Amino acid sequence: MKQGLALRVSQHLALTPQLQQSIRLLQLSTLELGQEIQQMLDENPFLEVQAEEGGEDFGIPVADQRPAADEAETGFEGSLGPQDTASASTTSSSAETEGDSGDFAGGESEPSWEGDGSTETVPDDGEWGGEAPAAKRNNLGEDDEVDATELARGNESLQSWLHRQALALRLGEEDQMALRFLIESLNDDGYLEEPLEELAAALAPDDLEQQEELVHRFTVALRLLQTLEPPGVGARNLAECLTLQLKAMQQDEEDEDIAACAAALKICQQPIDLLAKRDVKRLSQICGEPEANVRSAISLITRLEPKPGRRFVDVERNIVIPDVIVTQVGRGSRASFRVQLNPDVMPRLRVHDVYAGALKAHKGEGHQALQQRLQEARWFIKNIQQRFDTILRVSTAIVERQRNFFIHGELAMRPLVLREIADELGLHESTISRVTTAKYMATPFGTFELKYFFGSALGTETGGNASSTAVRALIKQFVAAENAKKPLSDSQISEMLKEQGIECARRTVAKYREALRIAPANLRKAL
């Protein structure tokens, strides 16, 4: 084999630091973007927040030259909305490739990115409803009485909140240490999972007499712990947690609820399976209560909080801020939809004109490093602009393709995959996936994640396709209208879907039912 030299010309995509930042900003949620912006403001002196809207804003161009008075405004002022659906989509200067959010290497005069900085948060609801009012009882005194829900909105943990209440108890040193040890042994849900004997054995593995003393101390401390806020904290199991909350409610409920509380306490002493099955007749016989009282008691139990520490856990305090707002204009067949970015999540950023001008006029020691920081600020503003521009384009395309959903609801949802939006906008599927992850759209029917509007297709008898989202809505509708004494099985729901012309197997129905958190037929049956 003869060796030789050859010259080959090829093209490849280089992931520059600017491009990597653009990709990372694109996939961040609204909250994560706010944290990223705050970190950049702390680190980069050339980046600042524009405080007043409508004030004199030189933005990035001042770093190079002062714009003339008659020069046309070229800045992207964050005024993308409100616009009609047909005109909300904006074009990009260059087509994006896989993971590419645009290449701005040749840009010299980038505009400022403006928007309001205020946000309105909505707390996540608990899966058990959480409508039951928390019993306002604690050991802090009337002046120091604070609702646990308000404290959970801050940064205080469950343990620190319980330690504060324990300070008001006049305990000896040993009892105080035992109570502190139990508080630190609680899990995130507020339960004491390990038995008292195991906790004592872990502290004194070789001394049986000391173990007995510790068990006695822990028993007394546990009773004190279970009197603290929130109600139900320190329970060993679900039945004990519900019992503690019911006893707390007995002190605050009106006279007409006393019977329901008493019946609920009796139900909690029975096997929890009977409560899960809602076996009213069996519970009525065992507890010796009328069926009407048992039903009222079950309704009362469902309003209790099965996880007392839920409100104090960080992951449970998720908030949803819509990135896009869709409003309806007109009615009937002439209805159109206006797609706009949420001004509350759009940051008002610009390059500090004083620092940029000083850097332009004076070149001395450290000029190169400062020039690099200035360029980073420019790229950051440009990438944020590109992020919101892409979100708006994708959202507009979704609204156009799911128009029937915004008129009739989820039953009219049509099948949609990422590839369709990617081909329409000239982007890659990975870019669409990043845009639709952790981004939310406020619609007339509620707030949904952008991924909600994408769904697989199920075949129909006419040869068309039905969206899996619409099928789940039909299943929910069938279950809501069923006879409680004879609930529909998965096979029956599958047959009902076939009557609607939708081919859906029983296993698929079971998968959709579990995704909707609907119990099986044997658990939905009212005995």
C-alpha positions in Angstrom: 0.0 0.0 0.0 1.4 3.3 -1.1 1.3 6.2 1.4 0.5 9.7 0.3 -0.9 13.1 1.4 -4.4 14.3 0.5 -6.3 17.5 1.1 -9.9 17.1 2.1 -12.5 19.9 2.6 -15.5 19.2 5.0 -18.0 21.0 7.0 -19.0 20.3 10.6 -20.9 22.0 13.4 -18.8 23.5 16.2 -20.5 23.9 19.6 -19.0 27.3 20.5 -19.5 28.5 24.1 -22.1 31.0 22.9 -24.1 28.2 21.1 -23.9 26.0 24.2 -25.3 28.8 26.3 -28.1 29.3 23.8 -29.0 25.6 24.0 -28.9 25.6 27.8 -31.1 28.7 28.1 -33.6 27.2 25.7 -34.3 24.2 27.8 -34.5 26.1 31.2 -37.9 26.6 32.8 -39.1 30.1 33.8 -37.8 29.7 37.4 -34.5 28.3 36.4 -34.1 31.1 33.8 -34.7 33.7 36.6 -32.0 32.1 38.7 -29.6 32.1 35.7 -30.3 35.8 35.0 -29.7 36.7 38.7 -26.4 34.8 38.7 -25.3 36.6 35.5 -26.3 40.0 37.0 -24.1 39.2 40.0 -21.1 38.1 38.0 -21.1 40.5 35.0 -20.9 44.2 35.7 -21.8 45.1 32.2 -25.3 43.6 32.5 -28.1 45.5 34.3 -31.9 45.5 34.6 -33.7 48.4 33.1 -35.9 49.7 35.9 -38.3 52.0 34.1 -40.2 51.1 31.0 -40.3 53.9 28.4 -37.1 55.6 29.8 -34.1 56.4 27.7 -32.5 53.1 26.7 -29.2 53.0 24.8 -28.8 49.3 25.2 -25.9 47.5 23.5 -25.3 49.9 20.6 -23.7 52.4 23.0 -20.8 50.1 23.4 -19.7 50.9 19.9 -21.3 54.2 19.0 -24.1 56.6 20.0 -27.1 56.0 17.6 -28.2 59.1 15.7 -31.5 60.8 16.6 -33.0 60.0 13.2 -31.7 56.4 13.1 -34.4 53.8 12.9 -35.0 51.7 16.0 -33.7 48.2 15.5 -34.0 46.9 19.0 -36.1 43.9 20.0 -38.2 45.6 22.7 -40.0 42.5 23.9 -43.3 43.6 22.3 -44.0 40.4 20.5 -47.6 40.3 21.9 -50.4 40.6 21.9 -50.6 39.6 18.2 -53.0 37.6 16.1 -52.1 34.0 15.5 -51.4 34.6 11.9 -48.8 37.3 12.6 -47.3 36.1 16.0 -44.8 33.8 14.4 -41.5 35.6 13.7 -38.8 34.5 11.3 -35.2 33.6 12.3 -32.2 35.1 10.7 -30.7 31.6 10.2 -32.0 28.1 10.2 -31.4 26.1 13.3 -29.7 22.7 13.1 -29.8 20.0 15.8 -29.7 21.7 19.1 -28.8 25.0 17.3 -30.5 28.1 18.4 -28.9 30.4 15.8 -25.4 31.7 15.1 -24.8 35.3 15.8 -21.0 35.4 15.3 -21.2 38.3 13.0 -23.5 40.5 15.1 -22.0 43.8 16.3 -25.1 45.8 17.4 -27.4 43.8 19.6 -30.5 45.3 21.1 -31.7 45.3 24.7 -34.3 42.8 25.9 -37.1 44.2 27.9 -40.0 42.9 29.9 -41.5 43.2 33.4 -39.8 41.4 36.3 -42.9 40.6 38.5 -44.3 37.2 38.7 -47.5 35.8 40.2 -47.2 32.3 41.6 -49.8 29.6 42.1 -49.1 26.8 44.6 -49.4 23.2 43.6 -52.5 21.5 45.0 -52.3 18.3 47.0 -53.6 15.1 45.5 -56.0 14.7 48.4 -57.6 18.1 47.9 -56.2 19.8 51.0 -59.5 21.8 51.6 -59.8 20.9 55.2 -58.8 23.9 57.4 -55.8 23.3 59.5 -56.5 23.2 63.2 -55.0 26.4 64.7 -53.5 24.9 67.8 -50.0 25.1 68.9 -47.9 25.9 71.9 -46.6 29.3 70.8 -49.3 31.4 72.4 -51.9 33.6 70.8 -49.5 36.3 69.7 -47.1 33.9 68.0 -49.8 31.8 66.4 -48.8 31.2 62.7 -50.4 29.1 60.1 -48.2 26.2 59.0 -49.2 26.9 55.3 -47.8 30.4 55.5 -44.5 29.1 57.0 -44.3 26.4 54.3 -44.2 29.2 51.7 -41.0 30.4 53.1 -37.7 28.5 53.5 -38.5 27.0 56.9 -38.4 23.2 57.1 -40.7 20.9 59.0 -38.0 20.2 61.6 -37.2 23.8 62.3 -40.9 24.6 62.6 -41.4 21.9 65.1 -38.3 22.9 67.0 -39.7 26.4 67.4 -42.9 25.1 68.8 -40.9 22.8 71.2 -39.2 25.8 72.7 -42.5 26.8 74.3 -42.8 23.5 76.1 -41.3 23.5 79.6 -39.4 20.2 79.6 -36.5 18.8 81.4 -33.2 18.4 79.6 -33.7 14.7 79.0 -37.2 15.0 77.7 -36.2 18.0 75.6 -33.4 15.9 74.0 -35.8 13.0 73.4 -38.3 15.3 71.6 -35.5 16.8 69.5 -34.3 13.4 68.5 -37.8 12.3 67.4 -38.3 15.5 65.4 -35.0 14.8 63.6 -36.1 11.2 62.9 -39.3 12.2 61.0 -39.3 11.7 57.2 -40.3 14.3 54.7 -44.0 13.4 55.0 -44.0 14.0 58.8 -44.1 10.3 59.7 -42.0 8.4 62.3 -41.2 5.3 60.3 -38.9 3.5 62.8 -40.4 2.0 66.0 -39.3 3.5 69.3 -37.6 0.3 70.3 -35.3 0.4 67.2 -34.4 4.0 67.9 -33.5 3.2 71.5 -31.5 0.1 70.4 -29.5 2.3 68.0 -28.6 4.7 70.8 -27.8 2.0 73.4 -27.1 -1.2 71.6 -25.6 -3.1 74.6 -27.5 -1.7 77.6 -31.0 -3.2 77.9 -31.8 -1.2 81.0 -30.9 2.1 79.2 -33.0 1.0 76.2 -36.1 0.6 78.4 -35.5 4.1 79.8 -35.1 5.5 76.3 -38.3 3.9 75.2 -40.1 5.5 78.1 -38.7 8.9 77.3 -39.5 8.5 73.6 -43.1 7.5 74.4 -43.7 10.7 76.4 -41.9 12.8 73.8 -44.0 11.2 71.0 -47.2 12.2 72.7 -45.9 15.8 73.0 -44.8 15.7 69.3 -48.3 14.7 68.2 -49.8 17.8 69.8 -47.7 20.1 67.6 -48.6 21.7 64.3 -49.3 20.5 61.6 -52.0 18.0 62.8 -51.0 14.4 62.2 -47.3 14.9 62.5 -45.4 12.1 64.3 -47.8 9.4 63.2 -46.5 5.9 62.7 -49.1 5.0 59.9 -51.9 6.5 57.9 -54.6 5.4 60.2 -52.9 7.1 63.2 -52.3 10.3 61.1 -56.0 10.5 60.2 -57.0 9.9 63.8 -54.8 12.7 65.1 -56.3 15.1 62.6 -59.9 14.1 63.4 -59.3 14.6 67.1 -57.9 18.0 66.4 -61.0 18.8 64.3 -63.3 17.7 67.0 -62.2 20.7 69.1 -63.1 23.2 66.3 -66.0 21.7 64.3 -69.6 22.9 64.6 -72.2 20.7 66.3 -73.6 19.2 63.1 -70.1 17.8 62.3 -69.6 16.0 65.7 -71.4 12.9 64.5 -69.3 12.7 61.3 -66.1 13.1 63.3 -67.1 10.4 65.7 -68.0 8.0 62.9 -64.7 8.9 61.1 -62.7 8.0 64.2 -64.4 4.6 64.3 -63.7 4.0 60.7 -60.0 4.8 61.1 -59.8 2.0 63.7 -60.9 -0.5 61.1 -58.8 -2.1 58.4 -57.8 0.6 55.9 -58.8 -1.6 53.0 -62.5 -1.1 53.8 -62.0 2.6 53.7 -60.1 2.3 50.4 -63.0 0.3 48.9 -65.6 2.7 50.4 -67.5 -0.4 51.6 -70.3 1.7 53.3 -72.4 -1.3 54.3 -69.6 -3.3 55.9 -68.3 -0.2 57.7 -71.8 0.6 58.9 -72.2 -2.9 60.4 -68.8 -2.9 62.1 -68.9 0.6 63.5 -72.6 0.5 64.4 -73.3 3.8 62.6 -76.1 4.6 60.1 -75.0 4.6 56.4 -75.6 8.3 56.1 -73.1 9.0 58.9 -70.6 6.6 57.3 -70.9 8.4 54.0 -70.4 11.8 55.7 -67.4 10.4 57.6 -65.8 9.1 54.4 -66.3 12.5 52.8 -64.7 14.1 55.8 -61.7 11.7 55.7 -61.0 12.5 52.1 -60.5 16.1 52.9 -57.7 15.3 55.4 -54.0 15.6 54.7 -52.4 12.1 54.4 -48.9 13.7 54.4 -48.6 16.4 57.1 -45.1 17.4 56.0 -46.0 17.8 52.4 -46.2 21.6 52.6 -42.7 21.9 54.0 -41.0 19.9 51.3 -39.3 21.9 48.6 -40.4 19.6 45.7 -44.0 19.9 46.7 -43.9 23.7 46.4 -43.7 23.8 42.7 -45.3 26.8 41.0 -46.5 27.2 37.5 -45.9 30.5 35.6 -47.2 30.5 32.0 -44.7 31.5 29.4 -47.4 32.1 26.7 -50.9 33.5 27.0 -53.6 32.5 24.4 -56.8 34.6 24.3 -59.8 34.2 22.1 -60.9 37.0 19.8 -64.4 36.7 18.4 -66.9 33.8 18.7 -68.3 31.0 16.7 -66.8 30.2 13.3 -65.1 33.6 13.2 -63.2 33.0 16.4 -59.4 33.6 16.3 -56.8 33.3 18.9 -54.1 35.8 20.0 -50.8 34.3 21.0 -48.4 36.5 23.1 -45.6 36.0 25.5 -46.3 36.5 29.1 -44.8 40.0 29.9 -44.3 39.0 33.6 -41.6 36.4 32.7 -39.8 38.5 30.1 -36.7 40.1 31.7 -35.7 43.7 31.1 -32.0 43.5 30.4 -29.5 45.7 28.8 -25.8 46.5 28.7 -24.7 49.1 31.2 -24.1 52.1 28.9 -21.8 53.9 31.3 -19.4 51.0 31.8 -19.5 50.1 28.1 -18.8 53.7 27.1 -15.9 53.9 29.5 -14.4 50.7 28.2 -14.7 52.1 24.6 -12.9 55.3 25.5 -10.1 54.0 27.8 -7.9 51.1 26.9 -5.5 50.0 29.6 -4.5 47.1 31.8 -7.2 44.4 31.8 -9.0 45.8 28.8 -9.0 42.4 27.1 -10.7 40.7 30.0 -13.3 43.4 30.4 -14.0 43.3 26.6 -14.7 39.6 27.0 -17.1 40.3 29.8 -18.9 42.8 27.7 -19.2 40.3 24.8 -20.6 37.7 27.3 -23.3 40.2 28.3 -24.1 40.8 24.6 -24.4 37.1 23.9 -26.5 36.5 27.0 -29.1 39.2 26.0 -29.1 37.9 22.4 -29.6 34.3 23.5 -32.5 35.2 25.8 -34.1 37.1 22.9 -33.7 34.0 20.8 -35.2 31.8 23.5 -38.4 33.8 23.7 -38.6 34.2 20.0 -38.4 30.4 19.5 -41.0 29.8 22.3 -43.4 32.2 20.5 -43.0 30.6 17.1 -43.5 27.0 18.5 -46.5 28.1 20.5 -48.1 29.8 17.5 -47.7 26.7 15.4 -49.3 24.6 18.2 -52.3 26.9 18.4 -52.8 26.8 14.6 -52.7 23.0 14.5 -54.8 22.5 17.7 -57.4 25.2 16.9 -60.3 22.8 17.7 -59.0 22.3 21.2 -59.2 26.0 21.9 -62.8 26.0 20.7 -64.3 22.7 21.9 -61.8 21.5 24.6 -59.7 18.3 25.0 -62.2 16.1 23.2 -61.3 17.9 20.0 -57.6 17.4 20.3 -55.9 16.1 17.2 -52.8 13.9 17.0 -49.6 15.9 16.9 -45.9 14.9 17.0 -42.8 16.9 17.3 -41.8 16.2 13.7 -44.7 18.2 12.3 -43.9 21.3 14.2 -40.2 20.9 13.4 -40.8 20.6 9.7 -43.1 23.6 9.7 -40.7 25.9 11.4 -37.5 24.5 9.9 -36.1 23.4 13.3 -34.8 20.1 14.6 -37.0 17.8 16.8 -34.5 18.2 19.6 -35.1 22.0 19.6 -38.8 21.5 19.7 -38.4 19.1 22.6 -36.3 21.6 24.5 -38.9 24.4 23.9 -41.9 22.3 25.0 -40.3 21.0 28.2 -41.2 22.9 31.4 -42.9 25.7 29.3 -46.5 26.4 30.0 -49.4 28.0 28.0 -52.3 29.7 29.6 -55.5 28.9 27.6 -59.3 29.5 28.1 -59.4 25.9 29.4 -56.6 26.3 31.9 -52.8 26.2 32.0 -51.0 23.3 30.2 -47.4 22.3 29.5 -46.6 22.7 25.8 -46.0 18.9 25.7 -49.6 18.4 26.6 -50.6 19.4 23.0 -48.6 16.5 21.5 -50.1 13.0 21.5 -49.9 9.8 19.6 -52.6 8.7 17.2 -55.1 5.8 17.5 -56.8 4.4 14.4 -60.5 4.8 13.7 -63.0 2.8 11.7 -63.1 5.5 9.0 -59.4 5.3 8.5 -58.5 8.5 10.3 -56.7 9.1 13.5 -57.8 10.1 17.0 -55.5 11.8 19.6 -54.6 9.9 22.7 -55.4 13.0 24.7 -58.9 13.0 23.3 -59.2 9.3 24.1 -58.2 9.9 27.7 -60.8 12.7 27.9 -63.4 10.2 26.7 -62.4 7.7 29.3 -62.7 10.3 32.0 -66.1 11.3 30.7 -67.3 7.6 30.7 -66.1 7.1 34.3 -67.8 10.3 35.5 -71.1 9.2 34.1 -71.0 5.6 35.2 -73.2 3.9 37.8 -71.4 3.9 41.1 -72.9 0.5 42.0 -71.8 -1.0 38.7 -68.6 0.8 37.5 -67.3 0.2 34.0 -64.5 -2.3 33.6 -61.6 -1.7 31.2 -63.1 -4.1 28.7 -66.4 -2.3 28.8 -64.7 1.1 28.2 -62.8 -0.5 25.3 -66.1 -1.6 23.8 -67.6 1.8 24.3 -64.7 3.4 22.5 -65.1 1.0 19.6 -68.8 2.2 19.4 -67.3 5.7 19.0 -65.2 4.4 16.1 -61.9 4.3 18.0 -59.8 1.2 18.1 -58.4 1.0 21.6 -57.4 -2.3 23.3 -58.2 -3.1 26.9 -54.5 -2.8 28.0 -54.4 0.6 26.4 -57.5 1.7 28.3 -55.9 0.4 31.5 -52.7 2.5 30.8 -54.7 5.6 30.1 -56.8 5.1 33.2 -53.8 4.8 35.4 -52.3 7.9 33.8 -55.5 9.7 34.8 -55.2 8.3 38.3 -58.6 6.6 38.1 -59.0 3.6 40.4 -59.9 0.1 39.0 -63.5 -0.9 38.8 -63.4 -2.9 42.0 -62.2 0.1 44.0 -64.7 2.5 42.4 -67.6 0.3 43.3 -69.9 1.8 46.0 -70.7 -1.2 48.2 
